Structures are given as structure tokens and as C-alpha cells.
Coordinates of C-alpha atoms in Angstrom, one line a residue:
M204 CA 23.8 -23.7 3.9
K205 CA 21.5 -20.8 4.1
Y206 CA 20.4 -18.6 1.1
K207 CA 19.0 -15.1 1.1
S208 CA 15.9 -14.6 -0.9
C209 CA 12.6 -12.6 -0.9
K210 CA 9.1 -13.2 -2.2
D211 CA 9.4 -10.3 -4.7
L212 CA 12.5 -11.8 -6.3
E213 CA 10.8 -15.2 -6.6
K214 CA 7.3 -14.1 -7.8
S215 CA 7.0 -10.4 -8.6
I216 CA 7.9 -8.1 -11.5
Y217 CA 7.7 -4.4 -11.9
L218 CA 7.5 -2.9 -15.4
A219 CA 9.2 0.5 -15.8
P220 CA 9.8 2.4 -19.1
N221 CA 13.4 1.2 -19.6
E222 CA 13.8 -1.7 -17.2
I223 CA 12.1 -4.6 -15.4
R224 CA 12.5 -4.6 -11.6
S225 CA 11.9 -7.3 -9.0
C226 CA 10.5 -5.0 -6.3
C227 CA 9.5 -1.4 -5.5
Q228 CA 10.5 -1.6 -1.8
R229 CA 12.3 1.4 -0.4
F230 CA 14.3 1.4 2.8
F231 CA 17.2 3.1 4.5
F232 CA 20.5 1.3 5.1
K233 CA 23.7 3.0 6.3
G234 CA 22.2 6.4 5.6
K235 CA 21.2 5.6 2.0
M236 CA 17.8 5.0 0.5
R237 CA 17.8 1.6 -1.3
G238 CA 15.4 -0.7 -3.0
D239 CA 13.9 -0.9 -6.5
A240 CA 16.1 -3.9 -7.3
K241 CA 16.6 -4.2 -11.1
L242 CA 16.2 -7.4 -13.0
L243 CA 17.2 -6.2 -16.4
D244 CA 17.6 -3.2 -18.6
V245 CA 15.4 -3.0 -21.7
G246 CA 16.7 -1.3 -24.8
K247 CA 14.7 0.3 -27.6
N248 CA 12.4 -2.2 -29.3
N249 CA 13.6 -5.1 -27.3
S250 CA 11.3 -8.1 -27.5
L251 CA 10.9 -9.6 -24.0
K252 CA 10.1 -13.2 -23.4
P253 CA 9.0 -15.1 -20.2
L254 CA 12.4 -16.9 -20.2
D255 CA 14.2 -13.6 -19.7
I256 CA 12.4 -13.1 -16.4
Q257 CA 13.3 -16.6 -15.2
E258 CA 17.0 -16.3 -16.2
R259 CA 17.5 -12.8 -14.6
R260 CA 15.9 -13.9 -11.4
K261 CA 18.5 -16.7 -11.1
I262 CA 21.3 -14.2 -11.8
L263 CA 20.0 -11.6 -9.3
F264 CA 19.6 -14.3 -6.6
E265 CA 23.3 -15.4 -7.1
D266 CA 24.5 -11.8 -6.9
I267 CA 22.5 -11.2 -3.6
Q268 CA 24.3 -14.2 -2.0
K269 CA 27.6 -12.4 -2.8
D270 CA 26.3 -9.0 -1.5
K271 CA 26.9 -7.6 -5.0
V272 CA 23.4 -6.0 -5.3
E273 CA 23.6 -2.4 -3.8
S274 CA 19.8 -2.0 -3.9
C275 CA 19.3 -5.1 -1.7
L276 CA 21.9 -4.5 1.0
G277 CA 20.3 -4.4 4.4
C278 CA 16.8 -5.0 3.0
P279 CA 14.4 -6.0 5.8
H280 CA 12.4 -8.2 3.4
L281 CA 15.2 -10.6 2.7
Y282 CA 14.8 -13.9 4.6
D283 CA 16.9 -17.1 5.0
R284 CA 16.0 -20.3 3.4
S285 CA 17.8 -23.7 3.4
D286 CA 17.4 -24.4 -0.3
K287 CA 17.6 -22.5 -3.6
P288 CA 14.3 -21.3 -5.0
N289 CA 13.1 -23.0 -8.2
F290 CA 12.9 -19.9 -10.4
T291 CA 10.3 -19.7 -13.1
S292 CA 8.5 -16.9 -15.0
D293 CA 5.5 -17.3 -12.7
I294 CA 4.1 -14.0 -11.4
D295 CA 2.1 -13.7 -8.2
H296 CA 2.3 -9.9 -8.2
L297 CA 2.7 -7.6 -11.2
S298 CA 3.3 -3.9 -11.0
I299 CA 2.8 -1.8 -14.2
E300 CA 4.6 1.6 -14.3
H301 CA 5.6 1.4 -17.9
H302 CA 5.5 5.2 -18.7
S303 CA 6.1 8.4 -16.8
F304 CA 3.5 10.7 -18.1
C305 CA 1.5 12.5 -15.3
N306 CA -0.9 15.5 -15.2
L307 CA 0.3 16.5 -11.7
R308 CA 3.6 17.5 -10.2
C309 CA 3.5 16.4 -6.5
N310 CA 6.3 18.0 -4.5
Y311 CA 7.2 14.7 -2.9
C312 CA 7.5 12.9 -6.2
S313 CA 10.4 12.7 -8.7
E314 CA 10.9 12.8 -12.4
I315 CA 11.0 9.0 -12.5
Y316 CA 7.2 9.2 -12.4
Y317 CA 6.5 12.4 -14.4
G318 CA 9.4 12.7 -16.8
G319 CA 7.5 11.9 -19.9
K320 CA 9.2 8.6 -20.8
K321 CA 7.5 6.1 -23.0
S322 CA 8.3 2.4 -22.6
N323 CA 11.2 1.1 -24.7
Y324 CA 9.4 -2.1 -25.4
D325 CA 5.9 -3.2 -26.5
V326 CA 4.2 -3.7 -23.2
I327 CA 1.1 -5.2 -24.7
E328 CA 3.1 -7.8 -26.5
F329 CA 5.1 -8.6 -23.4
I330 CA 1.9 -9.0 -21.4
K331 CA 0.4 -11.3 -24.1
N332 CA 3.6 -13.4 -24.0
L333 CA 3.4 -13.8 -20.3
S334 CA -0.4 -14.4 -20.4
E335 CA -0.1 -17.1 -23.1
N336 CA 2.7 -18.7 -21.1
K337 CA 0.3 -19.0 -18.1
S338 CA 2.7 -16.8 -16.0
F339 CA -0.4 -15.2 -14.4
K340 CA -2.2 -18.4 -13.4
N341 CA -1.5 -17.7 -9.7
C342 CA -1.4 -13.9 -9.9
K343 CA -3.8 -12.3 -7.4
Q344 CA -2.9 -8.7 -7.8
V345 CA -1.8 -6.2 -10.5
V346 CA -0.8 -2.8 -9.3
W347 CA -0.8 0.2 -11.7
G348 CA 1.4 3.1 -10.7
G349 CA 3.0 6.3 -11.9
G350 CA 3.0 8.0 -14.2
E351 CA -0.8 8.4 -14.2
P352 CA -1.9 4.9 -15.5
T353 CA -5.2 6.1 -17.0
L354 CA -3.4 8.5 -19.4
D355 CA -2.1 5.6 -21.4
K356 CA -4.3 4.4 -24.2
S357 CA -3.3 0.8 -23.5
F358 CA -4.7 0.8 -19.9
E359 CA -8.0 -0.7 -20.8
I360 CA -6.4 -3.2 -23.3
I361 CA -3.9 -4.5 -20.8
V362 CA -6.4 -5.0 -18.1
K363 CA -8.6 -7.1 -20.4
E364 CA -5.6 -9.0 -21.8
I365 CA -4.4 -10.0 -18.3
D366 CA -7.9 -11.0 -17.4
K367 CA -8.0 -13.6 -20.2
Y368 CA -5.7 -16.2 -18.6
A369 CA -5.3 -15.0 -15.1
N370 CA -6.4 -16.4 -11.8
P371 CA -10.2 -15.7 -11.6
K372 CA -9.7 -14.1 -8.2
I373 CA -7.3 -11.5 -9.6
Y374 CA -7.9 -7.8 -9.1
H375 CA -6.1 -4.6 -10.3
R376 CA -5.1 -1.9 -7.8
V377 CA -4.9 1.3 -9.7
F378 CA -3.0 4.3 -8.2
T379 CA -4.8 7.1 -10.1
N380 CA -4.8 10.8 -9.2
S381 CA -8.5 10.9 -10.5
V382 CA -7.9 14.3 -12.1
R383 CA -9.6 13.0 -15.2
Y384 CA -12.7 10.9 -15.2
H385 CA -12.2 7.5 -17.0
N386 CA -15.2 5.5 -18.0
A387 CA -13.2 2.2 -18.0
V388 CA -12.3 2.9 -14.3
Y389 CA -16.0 3.2 -13.5
E390 CA -17.0 0.1 -15.4
F391 CA -14.2 -2.0 -13.9
L392 CA -15.2 -0.8 -10.5
K393 CA -18.7 -2.0 -11.1
R394 CA -17.4 -5.4 -12.1
G395 CA -15.2 -5.7 -9.0
L396 CA -12.2 -6.1 -11.3
I397 CA -10.2 -3.1 -10.0
K398 CA -9.7 -1.1 -6.8
I399 CA -8.4 2.4 -6.9
V400 CA -6.2 4.5 -4.6
T401 CA -6.2 8.3 -4.9
S402 CA -4.0 10.5 -2.9
I403 CA -5.5 13.9 -2.1
D404 CA -3.1 15.3 0.5
A405 CA -5.0 18.5 1.1
G406 CA -8.2 20.0 2.5
T407 CA -8.1 23.3 0.5
E408 CA -7.4 24.3 -3.1
E409 CA -4.4 26.3 -2.2
T410 CA -2.6 23.5 -0.4
F411 CA -3.6 21.0 -3.1
K412 CA -1.9 23.2 -5.7
K413 CA 1.2 23.6 -3.4
V414 CA 1.5 19.8 -2.7
R415 CA 0.2 18.3 -5.9
G416 CA 1.3 21.0 -8.4
R417 CA -2.0 21.9 -10.2
N418 CA -5.3 23.5 -9.2
K419 CA -7.4 20.3 -9.7
F420 CA -8.7 19.9 -6.1
F421 CA -12.4 19.8 -6.9
N422 CA -12.0 17.8 -10.1
V423 CA -10.5 15.0 -8.0
F424 CA -13.4 15.0 -5.4
E425 CA -16.0 15.2 -8.2
N426 CA -14.5 12.2 -10.0
L427 CA -14.1 10.2 -6.8
S428 CA -17.7 10.9 -6.0
K429 CA -18.7 9.4 -9.4
Y430 CA -16.5 6.4 -8.9
A431 CA -18.0 5.8 -5.4
K432 CA -21.4 5.4 -7.0
A433 CA -20.0 2.3 -8.8
N434 CA -18.3 0.7 -5.8
S435 CA -17.2 2.8 -2.8
N436 CA -15.8 -0.2 -1.0
S437 CA -13.1 -0.5 -3.7
I438 CA -11.9 3.0 -3.3
T439 CA -9.1 4.1 -1.0
V440 CA -8.5 7.8 -0.3
K441 CA -5.0 8.5 0.7
Y442 CA -3.5 11.4 2.7
I443 CA 0.3 11.7 2.6
F444 CA 1.6 13.9 5.3
T445 CA 4.2 16.5 4.2
E446 CA 5.6 19.7 5.7
D447 CA 2.9 21.7 3.9
N448 CA -0.4 19.9 4.8
Y449 CA -0.6 18.9 8.5
S450 CA -2.3 21.9 10.0
E451 CA -5.5 21.3 11.9
N452 CA -7.5 23.5 9.5
E453 CA -6.3 21.5 6.5
L454 CA -7.3 18.2 8.1
I455 CA -10.7 19.5 9.1
K456 CA -11.4 20.8 5.6
F457 CA -10.2 17.5 4.0
V458 CA -12.6 15.4 6.1
E459 CA -15.4 18.0 5.4
N460 CA -14.9 17.6 1.7
C461 CA -14.8 13.8 1.9
V462 CA -18.2 13.9 3.7
Q463 CA -19.6 16.5 1.3
Y464 CA -18.7 14.3 -1.7
N465 CA -20.1 11.1 -0.2
L466 CA -16.8 9.3 0.3
N467 CA -17.6 8.2 3.9
N468 CA -17.7 4.5 3.0
C469 CA -14.3 4.5 1.3
C470 CA -11.2 3.3 3.0
F471 CA -8.7 6.0 4.1
Q472 CA -5.0 5.4 4.1
I473 CA -2.7 7.6 6.2
S474 CA 0.9 7.8 4.9
M475 CA 4.0 10.0 4.8
N476 CA 6.7 11.1 2.4
F477 CA 8.7 8.0 1.8
K478 CA 11.9 10.1 1.3
H479 CA 12.0 10.8 5.1
N480 CA 13.6 8.2 7.3
K481 CA 11.8 9.2 10.5
I482 CA 8.5 10.6 11.7
D483 CA 8.4 14.0 13.4
I484 CA 6.4 14.2 16.6
N485 CA 4.2 16.9 15.2
I486 CA 3.2 14.7 12.3
L487 CA 2.3 12.0 14.8
K488 CA 0.1 14.5 16.6
S489 CA -1.6 15.5 13.3
I490 CA -2.2 11.8 12.4
G491 CA -4.0 11.5 15.7
F492 CA -6.0 14.7 15.0
L493 CA -7.0 13.4 11.5
M494 CA -8.1 10.1 13.1
G495 CA -10.2 12.1 15.5
E496 CA -11.9 14.0 12.7
F497 CA -12.6 10.7 10.9
K498 CA -14.3 9.3 14.0
K499 CA -16.2 12.5 14.6
N500 CA -17.7 12.2 11.1
N501 CA -18.5 8.5 11.5
I502 CA -15.7 7.4 9.1
S503 CA -14.4 4.1 10.5
K504 CA -12.2 2.5 7.8
F505 CA -8.9 4.2 8.2
F506 CA -5.4 3.0 8.8
C507 CA -1.7 3.9 8.8
D508 CA 0.3 2.3 6.1
D509 CA 3.7 0.6 5.9
H510 CA 5.6 3.8 5.3
I511 CA 4.5 5.0 8.8
A512 CA 4.9 1.6 10.4
A513 CA 8.4 1.2 9.2
R514 CA 9.5 4.6 10.5
F515 CA 7.7 4.4 13.8
K516 CA 10.0 3.9 16.8
R517 CA 9.3 3.1 20.4
L518 CA 8.4 6.4 21.9
E519 CA 10.0 8.0 25.0
M520 CA 7.5 8.6 27.8
A521 CA 7.9 12.4 27.3
D522 CA 6.7 12.0 23.7
I523 CA 3.8 9.8 24.7
M524 CA 2.7 12.4 27.3
E525 CA 3.1 15.2 24.7
I526 CA 0.8 13.4 22.2
K527 CA -1.8 12.5 25.0
E528 CA -1.8 16.1 26.2
Y529 CA -2.3 17.5 22.7
L530 CA -5.2 15.1 22.0
N531 CA -6.8 15.6 25.3
K532 CA -6.9 19.4 24.8
R533 CA -8.8 18.8 21.6
K534 CA -11.1 16.3 23.3
I535 CA -9.8 13.4 21.1
N536 CA -9.6 10.6 23.6
N537 CA -10.7 7.5 21.6
I538 CA -8.0 6.9 19.0
L539 CA -4.9 5.9 21.1
I540 CA -4.3 2.2 21.3
N541 CA -2.0 1.2 24.1
N542 CA -1.7 -1.3 27.0
E543 CA -3.7 0.9 29.3
N544 CA -7.0 0.9 27.4
L545 CA -6.8 -2.5 25.6
K546 CA -5.8 -5.7 27.5
S547 CA -6.3 -8.0 24.5
I548 CA -6.3 -7.5 20.8
N549 CA -6.6 -9.4 17.5
I550 CA -4.2 -8.2 14.8
Y551 CA -5.3 -9.4 11.4
G552 CA -2.6 -9.4 8.7
A553 CA 0.7 -11.1 9.6
G554 CA 3.0 -8.9 7.5
D555 CA 5.4 -6.0 8.0
I556 CA 2.9 -3.6 9.6
A557 CA 2.0 -6.2 12.2
K558 CA 5.7 -7.0 12.8
N559 CA 6.5 -3.3 13.4
I560 CA 3.5 -2.9 15.8
I561 CA 4.4 -6.0 17.8
T562 CA 8.1 -5.3 18.1
K563 CA 7.8 -1.5 18.7
I564 CA 4.7 -1.4 20.9
F565 CA 4.5 -4.7 22.9
S566 CA 7.3 -5.9 25.2
E567 CA 8.2 -9.6 25.5
E568 CA 6.1 -9.6 28.8
N569 CA 2.9 -8.4 27.2
K570 CA 3.0 -9.9 23.8
N571 CA 0.5 -12.5 25.0
Q572 CA -2.1 -9.7 24.8
V573 CA -2.0 -10.2 21.0
E574 CA -3.5 -12.9 18.8
L575 CA -2.4 -12.9 15.2
F576 CA -4.5 -13.8 12.1
D577 CA -4.0 -13.9 8.3
S578 CA -5.9 -14.9 5.2
D579 CA -3.0 -16.9 3.6
P580 CA -3.3 -20.6 4.4
K581 CA 0.5 -21.0 3.9
K582 CA 1.0 -18.9 7.0
F583 CA -1.4 -20.8 9.3
G584 CA 0.5 -22.4 12.2
K585 CA 3.7 -20.4 11.5
T586 CA 4.9 -17.7 13.8
L587 CA 5.6 -14.0 13.6
C588 CA 7.5 -12.3 16.5
G589 CA 6.9 -15.6 18.4
L590 CA 3.1 -15.4 17.9
K591 CA 1.3 -18.3 16.2
I592 CA -0.6 -17.2 13.1
K593 CA -4.2 -18.4 13.0
S594 CA -6.9 -18.7 10.3
P595 CA -9.7 -16.1 9.8
E596 CA -12.3 -18.4 11.3
D597 CA -10.4 -18.6 14.6
I598 CA -11.2 -14.9 15.2
L599 CA -14.7 -16.0 16.1
T600 CA -13.4 -17.9 19.1
N601 CA -12.9 -14.7 21.1
N602 CA -14.5 -11.3 21.5
H603 CA -11.4 -9.2 21.4
K604 CA -11.2 -6.0 19.3
I605 CA -9.8 -6.4 15.8
Y606 CA -7.1 -4.2 14.2
I607 CA -6.5 -4.7 10.5
S608 CA -2.7 -4.4 9.9
A609 CA -2.6 -4.1 6.1
A610 CA -2.4 -1.4 3.5
Q611 CA -3.0 -2.9 0.1
G612 CA -5.5 -5.5 1.4
Y613 CA -7.4 -3.5 4.1
D614 CA -10.7 -3.4 2.2
E615 CA -10.5 -7.0 1.2
I616 CA -9.8 -8.2 4.8
Y617 CA -12.7 -6.0 6.1
R618 CA -15.2 -7.5 3.7
K619 CA -13.9 -11.0 4.5
L620 CA -14.5 -10.6 8.2
I621 CA -18.0 -9.1 7.6
K622 CA -18.8 -12.2 5.6
L623 CA -17.8 -14.3 8.6
N624 CA -20.5 -12.3 10.6
V625 CA -17.9 -10.5 12.7
D626 CA -19.6 -7.7 14.7
R627 CA -18.6 -4.4 13.2
K628 CA -18.3 -3.0 16.7
R629 CA -15.2 -5.2 17.2
F630 CA -13.2 -3.3 14.6
I631 CA -10.9 -0.6 15.9
S632 CA -8.7 2.0 14.1
G633 CA -6.3 4.2 15.8
L634 CA -2.7 5.2 16.6
F635 CA -0.5 2.8 18.5
I636 CA 1.8 4.4 21.0

């Protein structure tokens, strides 16, 4: 017998103000956005225990087998396994979104993240219970999301509490809008304990106010510039494409400001509004244009994230020609990645982004152009899309260009390969078509 499960159900939890979720995946199935699978509701002043997580995981698993969980129907992250998982309260991935206070009002966001809700439960007590139960012993990543995490007085306390009993290799990825400077963020960056992601989504004050709801454009750049002095390698600057911010002038100004505020050495994540289920051809052109501006300004660490990879489709030849013509007119001729200009490639990161690239870009006949690598020893020797997954050290056995197919782990992978003495000239960033 086969069972349907997923890694988030087995080893992740997401803390929201009034519920605990098992994931934050969002996808479209039968015309409806789904995801955010709920483990349990949390009433006022409920006292949560590690055993609650273990029991609710079992129940959700059984309901998934019966197709009774609307949020999981058609989920691309479900996989078949021959045995039932051994559910525990262990947590490999923790996401903390326990309040919805925010000092911005982004036009692609929703009241879930800025509605002003406090948590129904004592988050610090719950974290302590999990920590003392050794639930974090294998936890590698804690993600802090919206509302704005640094507005909560418990931010610094919780980071330190988790750090007491957690895996020594753990790090916190903090999604902060950087509107306000927070000294704890600076100090944690210096220690290498956190990484931050800040979405700017504009190149001018006017567009920032339109997209992000408040006139705090230069505050964000000033604070990121301060944080970059602590550890620029642990900062990701994000640009979410919307209907309001994809003009060429906006993108030119965005990159100019990044250079002016000394953010060149940060990572740059290119994304799109997750509420849209497909990518407009004009957005694809603008993504190419932004990549061209990055390269023109010697910014090399940039990538498209999973929101774009999941919505990308195999392009018609007319669309490919339209993109090429657009970029050629602007003398941007070094960012397209296709079979014509790259005969062999190493893709590092055997996850959903790699899967989308391989299935949507490479045919069965030319998949042998790709070699696949990952940092997770559990994946070594296994296959993705028919390609064998190799260890990081194996990347030294060839001289092919290297594309990092990861969003959350891009910076970590980059540093890992540099430590292996991989030549920086081998890294490529660009747009697959």
C-alpha cells in the first residue's frame, strides 16, 4: 500500500496567531489557491505541548489519505511512500508568524499579515516546551515572517531561547521590511546566527509608497546599508514584480540605489506576486532587463525564486523570439540560458526549482546536458527527473558552469562552493528560456 505524505507534515511547524500550520506552501489546483495546511486551532490562553504536535500530525496524515484536507488536494509537494511515517514532535523547520502587526501595507499582501492580531497562546512558553523536549535538536532553519517580526518584543528572547538547545548549525532567516533599525538584527548578523530577507520592490519613492504603502523608501536602504556592514553575505534583497513596478526606469533606479548604498555583495532574489497563477510575457522581459542591470553593475549573486519557477511554462517559439528581440535591442545578450549557448551545465540544489527547470526547459533528448548536485547526503545517489544527484565535491570533476537552483539556501550554497575552491567564473545567473 502507498501513503501520501510530505516533508512539511512530518517535520515542520508554522506558528500563526490563532493556529499551528504544517506548511506555508501555496499552489493552484482546479482554479483555486490552496496550501497553508492547518494542524490545529489555538484558543485564547491555550497551553500547547509537544505531544499536541505529534498527535495532530497523525490525524492530518490520516485525513490526507482520505482526500479530506482541502488545503492539500493536488499539492505538488505530496509524495508516495510505502510505509507510514513515525510521527514525533521533532522539528527540522520552524516558521514563526505569531502576530500580524506590520508597519507597511504592501498591495500584494493581505490582512492575515497586517491585521493587528496578537497570538492566542504564550509563544515563548511553547518554544521553551519544545526546546526542553529537544524538538529542535535537528532543526537547521527557523524562518521569521509577517507581520513584521522585529516589532515584537519577544523577537530577541525567542531567538536566544531556541539557540539554547538547538542544532549548533541552526540559523534564523528573518523576513524583515527593514523600515526600523534593530540592534539585535545587527548583532545576530555579526554572529552569523541570522540571515535577513528584505523586499524593496521599487526604485523610486513614489513607487515604493504605491507598492508598499508608506513613504519609507530611503529608511529601508539606510538600514540595509548598516546591516550590510555586519554581514552582507547574509542579506538577501528581494524584488517582487507587480503590475506597478516593472518599468525599465524603475529597475534602473532600483539597481542604482543598491549600488549607492553598498549592497553589491548581497544576494538578490527575483520574485512575483504569489496570488497570480501565471507569468505575463512583459514581466519575463522585465526580469531579463533587471538581470542585465545587475550584470552591468557587477552584481553577480541573483536568482529567480520558486514562485517564478512554479509558474513558468515551456515557451512558444514566438515568445522566445519576442524576449530575445527585446533584450537584443537593449544590448542585453548575456543573461539568457538555453541550449544554444550552453551545452553542459551543473545545477546545484535538487529541489522544486531544479525540477521545474529540468522539466520545462530540457527535453528528454537533451537532459544529459545537466548534472545535478545537492548538499543533503540523504539525496546522494537518488534521482530527480531521471538525473542522479551527486555530492558537492563531485562538482570539481568537471568544468561546466554552475547554476544555483535555490531560494532560501542560495547564499549558503554559494559560500559552500567557494570553500571548495570552485572558481567564481563558473557561477552563472540568468533566465532560462
